[in-house]
Coordinates of C-alpha atoms in Angstrom, one line a residue:
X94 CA 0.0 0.0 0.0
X95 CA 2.9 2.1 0.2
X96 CA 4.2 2.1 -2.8
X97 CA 0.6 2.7 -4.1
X98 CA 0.4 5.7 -2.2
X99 CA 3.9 6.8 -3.4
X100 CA 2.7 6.0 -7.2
X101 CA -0.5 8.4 -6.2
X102 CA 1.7 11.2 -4.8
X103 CA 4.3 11.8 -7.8
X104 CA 1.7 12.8 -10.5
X105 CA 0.3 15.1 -8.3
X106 CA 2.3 18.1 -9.0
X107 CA 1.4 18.0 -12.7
X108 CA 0.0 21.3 -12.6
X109 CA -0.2 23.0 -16.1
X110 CA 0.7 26.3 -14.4
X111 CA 3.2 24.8 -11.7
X112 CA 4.6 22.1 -14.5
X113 CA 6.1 24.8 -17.6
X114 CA 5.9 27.9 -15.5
X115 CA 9.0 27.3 -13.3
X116 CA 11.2 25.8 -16.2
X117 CA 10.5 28.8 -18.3
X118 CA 10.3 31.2 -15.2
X119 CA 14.1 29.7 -14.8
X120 CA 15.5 30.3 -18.6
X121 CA 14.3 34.0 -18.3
X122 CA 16.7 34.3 -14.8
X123 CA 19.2 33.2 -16.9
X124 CA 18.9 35.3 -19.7
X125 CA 18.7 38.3 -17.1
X126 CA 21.7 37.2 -16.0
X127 CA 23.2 37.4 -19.3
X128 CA 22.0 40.5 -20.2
X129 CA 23.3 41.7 -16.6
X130 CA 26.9 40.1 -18.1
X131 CA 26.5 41.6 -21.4
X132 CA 25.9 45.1 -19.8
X133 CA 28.8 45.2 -17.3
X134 CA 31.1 43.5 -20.0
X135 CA 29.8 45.6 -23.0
X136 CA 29.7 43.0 -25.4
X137 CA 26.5 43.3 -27.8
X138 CA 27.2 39.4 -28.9
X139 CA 25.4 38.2 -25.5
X140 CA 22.7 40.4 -26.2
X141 CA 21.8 39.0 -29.6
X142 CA 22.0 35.5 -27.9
X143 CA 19.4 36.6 -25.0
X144 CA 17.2 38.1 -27.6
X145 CA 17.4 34.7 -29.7
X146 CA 16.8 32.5 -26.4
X147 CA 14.0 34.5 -25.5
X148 CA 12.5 33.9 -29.4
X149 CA 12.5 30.3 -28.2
X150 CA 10.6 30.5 -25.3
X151 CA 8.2 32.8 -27.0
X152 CA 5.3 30.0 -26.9
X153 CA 5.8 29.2 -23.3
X154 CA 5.1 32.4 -21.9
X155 CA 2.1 33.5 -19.8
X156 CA 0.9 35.9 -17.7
X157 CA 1.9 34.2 -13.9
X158 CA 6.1 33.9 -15.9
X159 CA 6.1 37.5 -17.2
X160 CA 4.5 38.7 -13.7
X161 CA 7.3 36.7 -11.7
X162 CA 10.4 37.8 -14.4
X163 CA 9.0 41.6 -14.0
X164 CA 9.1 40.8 -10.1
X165 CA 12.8 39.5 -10.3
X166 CA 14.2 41.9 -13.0
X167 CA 12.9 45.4 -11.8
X168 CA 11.9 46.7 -8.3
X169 CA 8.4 45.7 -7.3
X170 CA 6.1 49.1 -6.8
X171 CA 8.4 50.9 -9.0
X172 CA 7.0 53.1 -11.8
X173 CA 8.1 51.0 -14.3
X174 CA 7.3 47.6 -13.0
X175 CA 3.7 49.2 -12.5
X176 CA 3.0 50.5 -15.7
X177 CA 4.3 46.9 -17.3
X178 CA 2.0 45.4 -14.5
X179 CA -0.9 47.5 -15.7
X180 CA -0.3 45.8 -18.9
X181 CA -1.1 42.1 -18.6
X182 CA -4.6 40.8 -18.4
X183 CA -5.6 39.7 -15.2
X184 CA -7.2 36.6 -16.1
X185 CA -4.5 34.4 -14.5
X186 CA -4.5 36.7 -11.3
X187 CA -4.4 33.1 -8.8
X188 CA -1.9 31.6 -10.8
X189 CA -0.5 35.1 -10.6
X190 CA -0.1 35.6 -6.8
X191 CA 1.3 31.8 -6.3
X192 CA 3.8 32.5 -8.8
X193 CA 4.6 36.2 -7.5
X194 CA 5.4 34.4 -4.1
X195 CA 7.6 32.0 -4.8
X196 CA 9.5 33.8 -6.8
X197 CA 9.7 37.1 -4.1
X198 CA 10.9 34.6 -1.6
X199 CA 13.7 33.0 -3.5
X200 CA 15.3 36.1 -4.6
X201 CA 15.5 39.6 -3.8
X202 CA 14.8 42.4 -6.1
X203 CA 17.5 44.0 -7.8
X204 CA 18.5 47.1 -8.9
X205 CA 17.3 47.7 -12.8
X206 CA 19.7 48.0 -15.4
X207 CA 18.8 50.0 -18.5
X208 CA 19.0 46.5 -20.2
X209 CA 17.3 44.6 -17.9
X210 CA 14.2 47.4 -18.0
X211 CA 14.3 47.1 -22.0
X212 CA 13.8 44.0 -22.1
X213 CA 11.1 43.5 -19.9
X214 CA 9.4 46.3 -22.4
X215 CA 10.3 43.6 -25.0
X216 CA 8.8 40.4 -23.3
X217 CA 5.9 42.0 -22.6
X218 CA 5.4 43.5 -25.9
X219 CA 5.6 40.7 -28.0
X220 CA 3.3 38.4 -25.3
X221 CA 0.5 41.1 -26.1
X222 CA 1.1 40.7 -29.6
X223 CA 1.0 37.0 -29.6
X224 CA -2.4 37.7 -27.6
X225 CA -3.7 39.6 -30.1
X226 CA -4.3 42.4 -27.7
X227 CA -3.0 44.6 -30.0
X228 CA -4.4 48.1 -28.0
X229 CA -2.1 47.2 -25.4
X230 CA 0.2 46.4 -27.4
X231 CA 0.5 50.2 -28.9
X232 CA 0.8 51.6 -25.2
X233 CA 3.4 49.4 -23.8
X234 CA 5.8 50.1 -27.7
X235 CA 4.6 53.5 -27.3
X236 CA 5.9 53.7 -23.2
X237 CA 9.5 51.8 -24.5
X238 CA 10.0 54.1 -27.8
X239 CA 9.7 57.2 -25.2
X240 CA 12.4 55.2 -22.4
X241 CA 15.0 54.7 -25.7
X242 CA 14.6 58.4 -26.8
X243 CA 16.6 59.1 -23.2
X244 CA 19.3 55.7 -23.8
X245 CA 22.5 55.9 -25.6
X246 CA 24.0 52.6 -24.8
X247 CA 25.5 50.6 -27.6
X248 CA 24.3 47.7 -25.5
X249 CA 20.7 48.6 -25.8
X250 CA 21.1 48.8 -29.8
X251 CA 19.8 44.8 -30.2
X252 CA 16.7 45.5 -28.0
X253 CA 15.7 48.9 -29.2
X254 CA 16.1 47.7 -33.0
X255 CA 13.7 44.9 -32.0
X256 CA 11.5 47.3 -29.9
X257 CA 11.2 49.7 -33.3
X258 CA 9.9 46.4 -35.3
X259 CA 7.2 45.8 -32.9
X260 CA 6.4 49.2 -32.4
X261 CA 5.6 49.7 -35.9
X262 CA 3.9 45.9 -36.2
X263 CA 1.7 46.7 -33.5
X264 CA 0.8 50.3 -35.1
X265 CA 0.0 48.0 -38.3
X266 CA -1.8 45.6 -37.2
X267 CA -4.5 48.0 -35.7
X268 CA -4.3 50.4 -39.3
X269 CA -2.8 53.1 -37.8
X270 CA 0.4 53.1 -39.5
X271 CA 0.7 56.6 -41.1
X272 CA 0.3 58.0 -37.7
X273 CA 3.9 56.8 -36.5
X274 CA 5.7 58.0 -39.9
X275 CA 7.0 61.3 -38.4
X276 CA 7.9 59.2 -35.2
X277 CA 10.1 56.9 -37.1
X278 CA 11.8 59.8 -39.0
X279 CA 12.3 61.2 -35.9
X280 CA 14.1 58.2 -34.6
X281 CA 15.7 57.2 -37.9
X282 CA 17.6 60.9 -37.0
X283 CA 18.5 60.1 -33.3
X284 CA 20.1 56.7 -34.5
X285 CA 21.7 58.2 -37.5
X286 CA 23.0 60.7 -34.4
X287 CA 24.4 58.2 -32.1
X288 CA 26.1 56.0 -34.5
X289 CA 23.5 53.2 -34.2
X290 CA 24.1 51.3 -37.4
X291 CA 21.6 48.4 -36.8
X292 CA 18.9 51.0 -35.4
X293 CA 19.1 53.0 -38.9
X294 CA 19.1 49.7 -41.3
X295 CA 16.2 48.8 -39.0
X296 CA 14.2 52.2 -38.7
X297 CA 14.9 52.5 -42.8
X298 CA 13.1 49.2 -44.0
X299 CA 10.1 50.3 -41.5
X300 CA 10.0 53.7 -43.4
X301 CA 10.1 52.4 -47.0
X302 CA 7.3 49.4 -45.7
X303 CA 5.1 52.6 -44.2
X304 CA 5.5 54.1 -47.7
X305 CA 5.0 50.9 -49.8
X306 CA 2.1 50.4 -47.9
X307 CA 0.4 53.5 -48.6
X308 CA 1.7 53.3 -52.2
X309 CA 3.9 56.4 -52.0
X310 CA 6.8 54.9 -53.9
X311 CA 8.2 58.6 -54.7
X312 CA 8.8 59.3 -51.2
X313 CA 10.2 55.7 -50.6
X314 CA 13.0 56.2 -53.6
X315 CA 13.8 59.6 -51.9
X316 CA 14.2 58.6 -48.2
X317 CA 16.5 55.2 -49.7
X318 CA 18.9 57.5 -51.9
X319 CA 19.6 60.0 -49.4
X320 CA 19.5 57.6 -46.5
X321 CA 23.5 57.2 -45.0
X322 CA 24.9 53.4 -46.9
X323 CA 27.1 51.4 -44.9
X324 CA 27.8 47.5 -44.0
X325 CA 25.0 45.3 -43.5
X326 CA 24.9 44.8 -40.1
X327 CA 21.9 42.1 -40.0
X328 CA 21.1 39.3 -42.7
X329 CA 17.3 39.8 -41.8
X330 CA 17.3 43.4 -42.5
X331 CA 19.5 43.8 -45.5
X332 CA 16.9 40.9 -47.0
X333 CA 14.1 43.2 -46.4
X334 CA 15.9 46.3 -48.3
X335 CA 16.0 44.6 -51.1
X336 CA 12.1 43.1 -51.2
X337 CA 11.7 47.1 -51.0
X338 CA 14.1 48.2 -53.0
X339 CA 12.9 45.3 -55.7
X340 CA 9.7 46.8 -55.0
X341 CA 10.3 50.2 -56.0
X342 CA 12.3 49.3 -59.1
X343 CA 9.3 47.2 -60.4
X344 CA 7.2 50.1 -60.0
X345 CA 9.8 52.8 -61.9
X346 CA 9.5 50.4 -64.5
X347 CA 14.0 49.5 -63.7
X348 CA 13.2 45.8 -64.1
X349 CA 16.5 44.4 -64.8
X350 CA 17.7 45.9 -61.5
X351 CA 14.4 44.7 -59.5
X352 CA 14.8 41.7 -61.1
X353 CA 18.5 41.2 -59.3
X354 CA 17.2 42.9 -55.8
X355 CA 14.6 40.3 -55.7
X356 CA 16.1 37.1 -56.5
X357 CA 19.2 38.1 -54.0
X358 CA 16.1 38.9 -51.0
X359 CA 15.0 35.4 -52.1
X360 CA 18.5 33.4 -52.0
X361 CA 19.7 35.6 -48.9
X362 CA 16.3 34.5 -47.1
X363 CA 16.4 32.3 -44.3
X364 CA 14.7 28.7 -44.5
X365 CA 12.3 29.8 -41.8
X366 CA 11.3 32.7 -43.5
X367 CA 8.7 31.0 -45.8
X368 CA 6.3 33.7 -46.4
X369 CA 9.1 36.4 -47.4
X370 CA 10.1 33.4 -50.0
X371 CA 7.0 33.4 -51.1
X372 CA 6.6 37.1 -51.2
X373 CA 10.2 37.3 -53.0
X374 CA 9.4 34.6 -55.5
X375 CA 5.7 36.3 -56.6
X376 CA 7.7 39.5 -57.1
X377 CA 10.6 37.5 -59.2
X378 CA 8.3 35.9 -61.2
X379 CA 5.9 38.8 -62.6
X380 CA 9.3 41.1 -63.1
X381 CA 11.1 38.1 -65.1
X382 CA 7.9 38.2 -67.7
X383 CA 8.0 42.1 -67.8
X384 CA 11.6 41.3 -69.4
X385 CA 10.2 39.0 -71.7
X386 CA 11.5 35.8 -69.4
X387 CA 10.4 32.6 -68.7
X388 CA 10.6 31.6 -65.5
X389 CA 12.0 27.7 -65.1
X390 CA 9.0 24.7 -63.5
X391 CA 11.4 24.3 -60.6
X392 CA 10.4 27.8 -59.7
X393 CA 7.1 27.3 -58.8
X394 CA 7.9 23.6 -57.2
X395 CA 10.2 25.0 -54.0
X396 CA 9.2 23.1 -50.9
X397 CA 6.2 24.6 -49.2
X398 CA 5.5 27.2 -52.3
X399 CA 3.4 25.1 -54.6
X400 CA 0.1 26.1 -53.4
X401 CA 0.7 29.8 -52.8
X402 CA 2.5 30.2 -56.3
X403 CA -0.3 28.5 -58.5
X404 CA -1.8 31.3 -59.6
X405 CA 1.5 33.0 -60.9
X406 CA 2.2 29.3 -62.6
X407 CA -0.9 29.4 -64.7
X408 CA 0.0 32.7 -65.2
X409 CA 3.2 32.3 -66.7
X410 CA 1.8 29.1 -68.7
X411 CA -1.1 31.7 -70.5
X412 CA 2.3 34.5 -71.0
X413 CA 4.4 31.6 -72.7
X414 CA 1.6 30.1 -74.7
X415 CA 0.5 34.0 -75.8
X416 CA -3.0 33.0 -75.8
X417 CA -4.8 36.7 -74.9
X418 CA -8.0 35.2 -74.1
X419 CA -6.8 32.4 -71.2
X420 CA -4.7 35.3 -70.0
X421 CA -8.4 37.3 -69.1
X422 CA -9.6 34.4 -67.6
X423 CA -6.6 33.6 -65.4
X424 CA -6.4 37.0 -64.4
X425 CA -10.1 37.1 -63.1
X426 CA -9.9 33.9 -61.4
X427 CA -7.1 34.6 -59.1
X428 CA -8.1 38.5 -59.4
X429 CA -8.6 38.3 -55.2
X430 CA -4.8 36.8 -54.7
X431 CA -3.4 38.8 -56.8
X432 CA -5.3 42.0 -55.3
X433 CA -3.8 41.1 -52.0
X434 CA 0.0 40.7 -53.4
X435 CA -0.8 44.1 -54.6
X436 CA 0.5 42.7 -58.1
X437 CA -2.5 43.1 -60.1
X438 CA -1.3 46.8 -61.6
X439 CA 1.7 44.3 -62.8
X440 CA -0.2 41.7 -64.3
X441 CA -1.8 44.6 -66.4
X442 CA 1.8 45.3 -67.8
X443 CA 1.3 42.2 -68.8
X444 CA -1.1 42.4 -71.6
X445 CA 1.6 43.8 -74.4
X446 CA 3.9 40.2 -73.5
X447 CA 1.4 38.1 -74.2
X448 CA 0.4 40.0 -77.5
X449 CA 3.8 39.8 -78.7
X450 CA 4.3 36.3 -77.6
X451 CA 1.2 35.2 -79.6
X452 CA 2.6 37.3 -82.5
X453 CA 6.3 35.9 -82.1
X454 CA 4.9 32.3 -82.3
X455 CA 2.5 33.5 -85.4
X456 CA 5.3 35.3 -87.3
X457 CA 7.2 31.4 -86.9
X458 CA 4.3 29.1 -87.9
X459 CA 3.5 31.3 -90.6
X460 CA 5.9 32.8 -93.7
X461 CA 2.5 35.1 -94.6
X462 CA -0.7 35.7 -92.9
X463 CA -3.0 37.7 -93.2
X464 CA -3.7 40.9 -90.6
X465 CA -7.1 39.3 -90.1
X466 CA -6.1 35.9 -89.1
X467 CA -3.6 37.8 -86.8
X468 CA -6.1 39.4 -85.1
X469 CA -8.4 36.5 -84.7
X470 CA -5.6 34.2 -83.0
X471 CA -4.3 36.9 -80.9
X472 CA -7.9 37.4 -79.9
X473 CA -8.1 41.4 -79.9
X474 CA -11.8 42.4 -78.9
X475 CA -11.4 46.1 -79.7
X476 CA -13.6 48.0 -82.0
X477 CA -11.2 48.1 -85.1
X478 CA -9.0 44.7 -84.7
X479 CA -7.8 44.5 -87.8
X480 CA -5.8 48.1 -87.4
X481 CA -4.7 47.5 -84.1
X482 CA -3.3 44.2 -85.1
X483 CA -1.1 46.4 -87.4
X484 CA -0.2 48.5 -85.3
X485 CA 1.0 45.5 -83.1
X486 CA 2.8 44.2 -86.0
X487 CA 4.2 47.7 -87.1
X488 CA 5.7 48.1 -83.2
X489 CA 6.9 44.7 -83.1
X490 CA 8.6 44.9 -86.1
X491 CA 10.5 48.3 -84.9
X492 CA 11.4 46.8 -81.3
X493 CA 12.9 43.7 -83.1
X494 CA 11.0 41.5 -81.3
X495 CA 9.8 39.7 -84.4
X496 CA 11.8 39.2 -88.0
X497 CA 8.9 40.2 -90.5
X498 CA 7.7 42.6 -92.9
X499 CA 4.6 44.2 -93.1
X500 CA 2.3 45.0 -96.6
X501 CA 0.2 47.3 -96.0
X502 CA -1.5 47.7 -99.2
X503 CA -2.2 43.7 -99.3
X504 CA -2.9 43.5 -95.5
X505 CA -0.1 40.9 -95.0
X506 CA 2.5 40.2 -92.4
X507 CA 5.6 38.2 -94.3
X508 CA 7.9 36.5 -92.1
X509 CA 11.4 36.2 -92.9
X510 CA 13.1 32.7 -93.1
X511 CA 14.5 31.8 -90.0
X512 CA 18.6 31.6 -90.4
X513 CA 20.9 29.9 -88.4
X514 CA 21.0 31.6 -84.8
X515 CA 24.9 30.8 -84.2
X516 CA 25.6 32.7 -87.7
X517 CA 24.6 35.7 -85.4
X518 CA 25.7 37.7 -82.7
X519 CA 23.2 36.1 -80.2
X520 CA 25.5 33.5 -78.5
X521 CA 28.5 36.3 -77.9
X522 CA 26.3 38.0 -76.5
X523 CA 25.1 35.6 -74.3
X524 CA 28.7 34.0 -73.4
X525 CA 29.7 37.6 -72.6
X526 CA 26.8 37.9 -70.1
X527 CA 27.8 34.9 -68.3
X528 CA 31.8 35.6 -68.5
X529 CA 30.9 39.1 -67.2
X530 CA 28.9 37.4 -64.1
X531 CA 31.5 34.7 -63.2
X532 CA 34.3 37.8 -63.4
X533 CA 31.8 39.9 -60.6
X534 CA 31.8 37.2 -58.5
X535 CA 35.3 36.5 -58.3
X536 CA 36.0 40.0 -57.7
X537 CA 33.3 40.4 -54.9
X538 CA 35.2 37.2 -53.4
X539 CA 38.6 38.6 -54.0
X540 CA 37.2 41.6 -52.1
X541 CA 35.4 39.7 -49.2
X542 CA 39.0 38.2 -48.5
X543 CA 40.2 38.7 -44.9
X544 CA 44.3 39.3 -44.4
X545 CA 45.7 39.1 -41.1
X546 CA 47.7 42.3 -40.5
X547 CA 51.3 42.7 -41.9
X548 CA 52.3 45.3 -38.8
X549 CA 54.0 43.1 -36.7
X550 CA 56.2 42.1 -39.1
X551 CA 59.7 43.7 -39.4
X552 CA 61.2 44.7 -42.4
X553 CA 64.3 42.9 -43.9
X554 CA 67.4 45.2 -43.7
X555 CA 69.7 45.2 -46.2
X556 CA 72.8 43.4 -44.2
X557 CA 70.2 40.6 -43.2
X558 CA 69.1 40.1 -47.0
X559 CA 72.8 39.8 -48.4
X560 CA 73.2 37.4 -45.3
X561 CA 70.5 35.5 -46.5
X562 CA 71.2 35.5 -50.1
X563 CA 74.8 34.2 -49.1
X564 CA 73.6 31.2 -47.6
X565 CA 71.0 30.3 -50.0
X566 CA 73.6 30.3 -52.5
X567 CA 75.9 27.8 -50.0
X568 CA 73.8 25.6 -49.9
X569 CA 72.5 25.5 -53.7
X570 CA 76.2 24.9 -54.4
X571 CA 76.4 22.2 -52.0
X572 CA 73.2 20.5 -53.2
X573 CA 74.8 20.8 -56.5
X574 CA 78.5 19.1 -55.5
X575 CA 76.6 16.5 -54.0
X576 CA 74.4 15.8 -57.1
X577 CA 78.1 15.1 -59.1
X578 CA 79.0 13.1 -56.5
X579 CA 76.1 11.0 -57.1
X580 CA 77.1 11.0 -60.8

């Protein structure tokens, strides 16, 4: 019986609260304690790594852990531990109290660092998010914007880059982004002021995604030229400059360089990041047809991507075909998805390459057709088809897009005979495009090389050079008696 009492009494304890609280309760001591490191030591690296532990335990938390961590990291009754207090629902409030207790009476309250203070503005910020209590949210990023303003600690750089995100997520997420634009220029300035590298790459992408968003790309292009350039200091963030910048340049109609911006976003990516993949690839895929590209299957068959990129697959399939008609029909089926991508101004573009794609493959099936038959199998439903197929015609035949003449008097296109493509200039041109890339590349690595430092070395005088001179030739002409010897 007393071993079936025993067997009764372990599972007891297995409190949901009482269970995951004090494990999780325990990794945010410990991350205190490493901010509390990284503060005394000055050494932003631990920071990073508490931030990225704390992204971790970003499921486990709940209102009894962040009530106890607030109880061990800042002073209890002070004004800032009472206005995160004021905060958190009170939902939890027994859970709360045993929590509170246990933690009081194992260790004392300590003095707040400015680290310590920001972070518990950053726990608590991203719990309410996660909560979707997004009015609370806006206070509390609002309250730890204002507490930065009066910080200039390289050590609080991390946290108050993350703290800008959240503060302009939270602002988002309830549509009142425009109303923290001048706020962010206004920060943008103080970090710009104080040196903060990673606060201005951070504070940039949020001002170009609060212009995109409002589709003021003029402004955007204006802030990102006269914006300071210097060294990416995060992978996440120089990603995100270029979605934006690729953004911009699809709009201004520069799609060769959006084109590059995009696909670099996309490879630069981490794996985690699916939906900024996803976001990347859509983008890639409507500038590539703007240049008159194909994209490749394998595209459109990434891991995780097949569903969301579909529509842009049967898309490309009505571009390469040319078929004007299926194009319409594609384009109001997946109207909605495209409407939310914001891509459907693109996909407009889009008309004119599927026109000339129907005519390119016309102009080869056909040595001479008729501008009626062109209009019927490029599908125009204008008024006056047959004149606007000339006109097509006419413009194609200027651009070089197709090899044809036009009669005008007969109403005939005549296509030229197709020659042998290596006779011409095309594969130079292409060889050169690839020679050209591999030779960027292997200067970017030649530049991306690391030396050590020659300082410490000492320069060879002349008296030690002639010294060492003389005994290389010794010993060459000793090497060489012993090689006749051998002989």
């Amino acid at each position: 019986m007393t071993q079936d009492v025993e067997m009764k009494e372990v599972p007891a304890p297995s409190n949901s609260v009482s269970s995951t609280s004090p494990s999780t309760l325990h990794n945010l001591k410990e991350i205190a304690s490493l901010l509390e490191t990284a503060a005394y030591t000055r050494e932003v690296r631990r920071i990073v790594r508490a931030v990225r532990l704390t992204m971790v335990l970003r499921r486990k938390l709940k209102v009894s852990v962040i009530s106890a961590f607030l109880n061990f990291a800042l002073t209890p009754g002070s004004e800032v531990h009472s206005r995160l207090s004021s905060f958190l629902p009170k939902d939890d409030e027994q859970d709360m109290d045993v929590d509170t207790a246990t933690s009081a009476t194992q260790v004392p309250a300590k003095h707040a660092l400015p680290e310590l203070e920001m972070y518990s503005y950053f726990l608590v910020l991203i719990f309410l998010i996660d909560q979707k209590k997004y009015n609370e949210a806006k206070a509390c990023a609002s309250a730890s914007i204002a507490r930065i303003k009066n910080l200039n600690r390289r050590t609080i750089d991390v946290l108050a880059s993350r703290l800008y995100f959240y503060y302009s997520l939270s602002y988002e997420l309830t549509g009142d982004l425009a109303e923290i634009r001048g706020n962010l220029l206004n920060l943008h300035r103080i970090a710009t002021l104080r040196h903060d590298e990673l606060g201005q790459e951070t504070l940039l992408n949020l001002l170009l995604r609060n212009y995109l968003h409002y589709n003021l790309y003029d402004q955007a292009e204006k802030l990102r030229s006269k914006a300071p350039r210097f060294e990416a200091h995060s992978n996440q963030q120089f990603c995100r400059y270029l979605f934006y910048l690729g953004k911009i340049r699809t709009i201004q109609l520069e799609y060769t360089d959006a084109k590059e911006s995009l696909l670099q976003a996309a490879r630069k990516a981490p794996i985690a990041a699916l939906g900024f993949r996803i976001q990347c690839n859509k983008w890639a895929i409507i500038v590539r047809l703007l240049l008159g590209e194909i994209p490749e299957r394998t595209v459109f068959m990434q891991k995780g991507m097949e569903k969301a990129l579909r529509p842009y697959f049967e898309l490309t399939n009505a571009v390469r075909i040319g078929d004007l008609e299926l194009f319409k029909n594609i384009a109001e089926k997946f109207s909605d998805v495209f409407n939310a991508d914001r891509t459907h101004n693109l996909i407009v573009r889009l008309r004119h390459n599927v026109i000339r794609t129907g005519l390119r493959n016309i102009s080869i099936s056909y040595s001479r057709i008729s501008l009626v038959d062109v209009a019927k199998k490029l599908r125009l439903d204008s008024p006056n088809p047959v004149a606007d197929a000339e006109s097509i015609v006419a413009k194609a035949i200027r651009d070089g897009a197709i090899d044809a003449t036009l009669d005008h008097a007969n109403g005939w296109m005549v296509s030229k005979e197709t020659g042998d493509i290596y006779s011409t200039n095309e594969p130079q041109a292409a060889f050169d495009t690839r020679i050209a890339f591999c030779l960027n590349l292997h200067n970017d690595a030649v530049r991306a090389l690391r030396f050590p430092p020659n300082s410490h070395k000492e320069k060879e005088s002349a008296e030690k050079r002639r010294e060492r001179q003389q005994q290389e030739q010794e010993l060459a002409k000793h090497i060489a008696e012993e090689d006749d010897d051998e002989f």
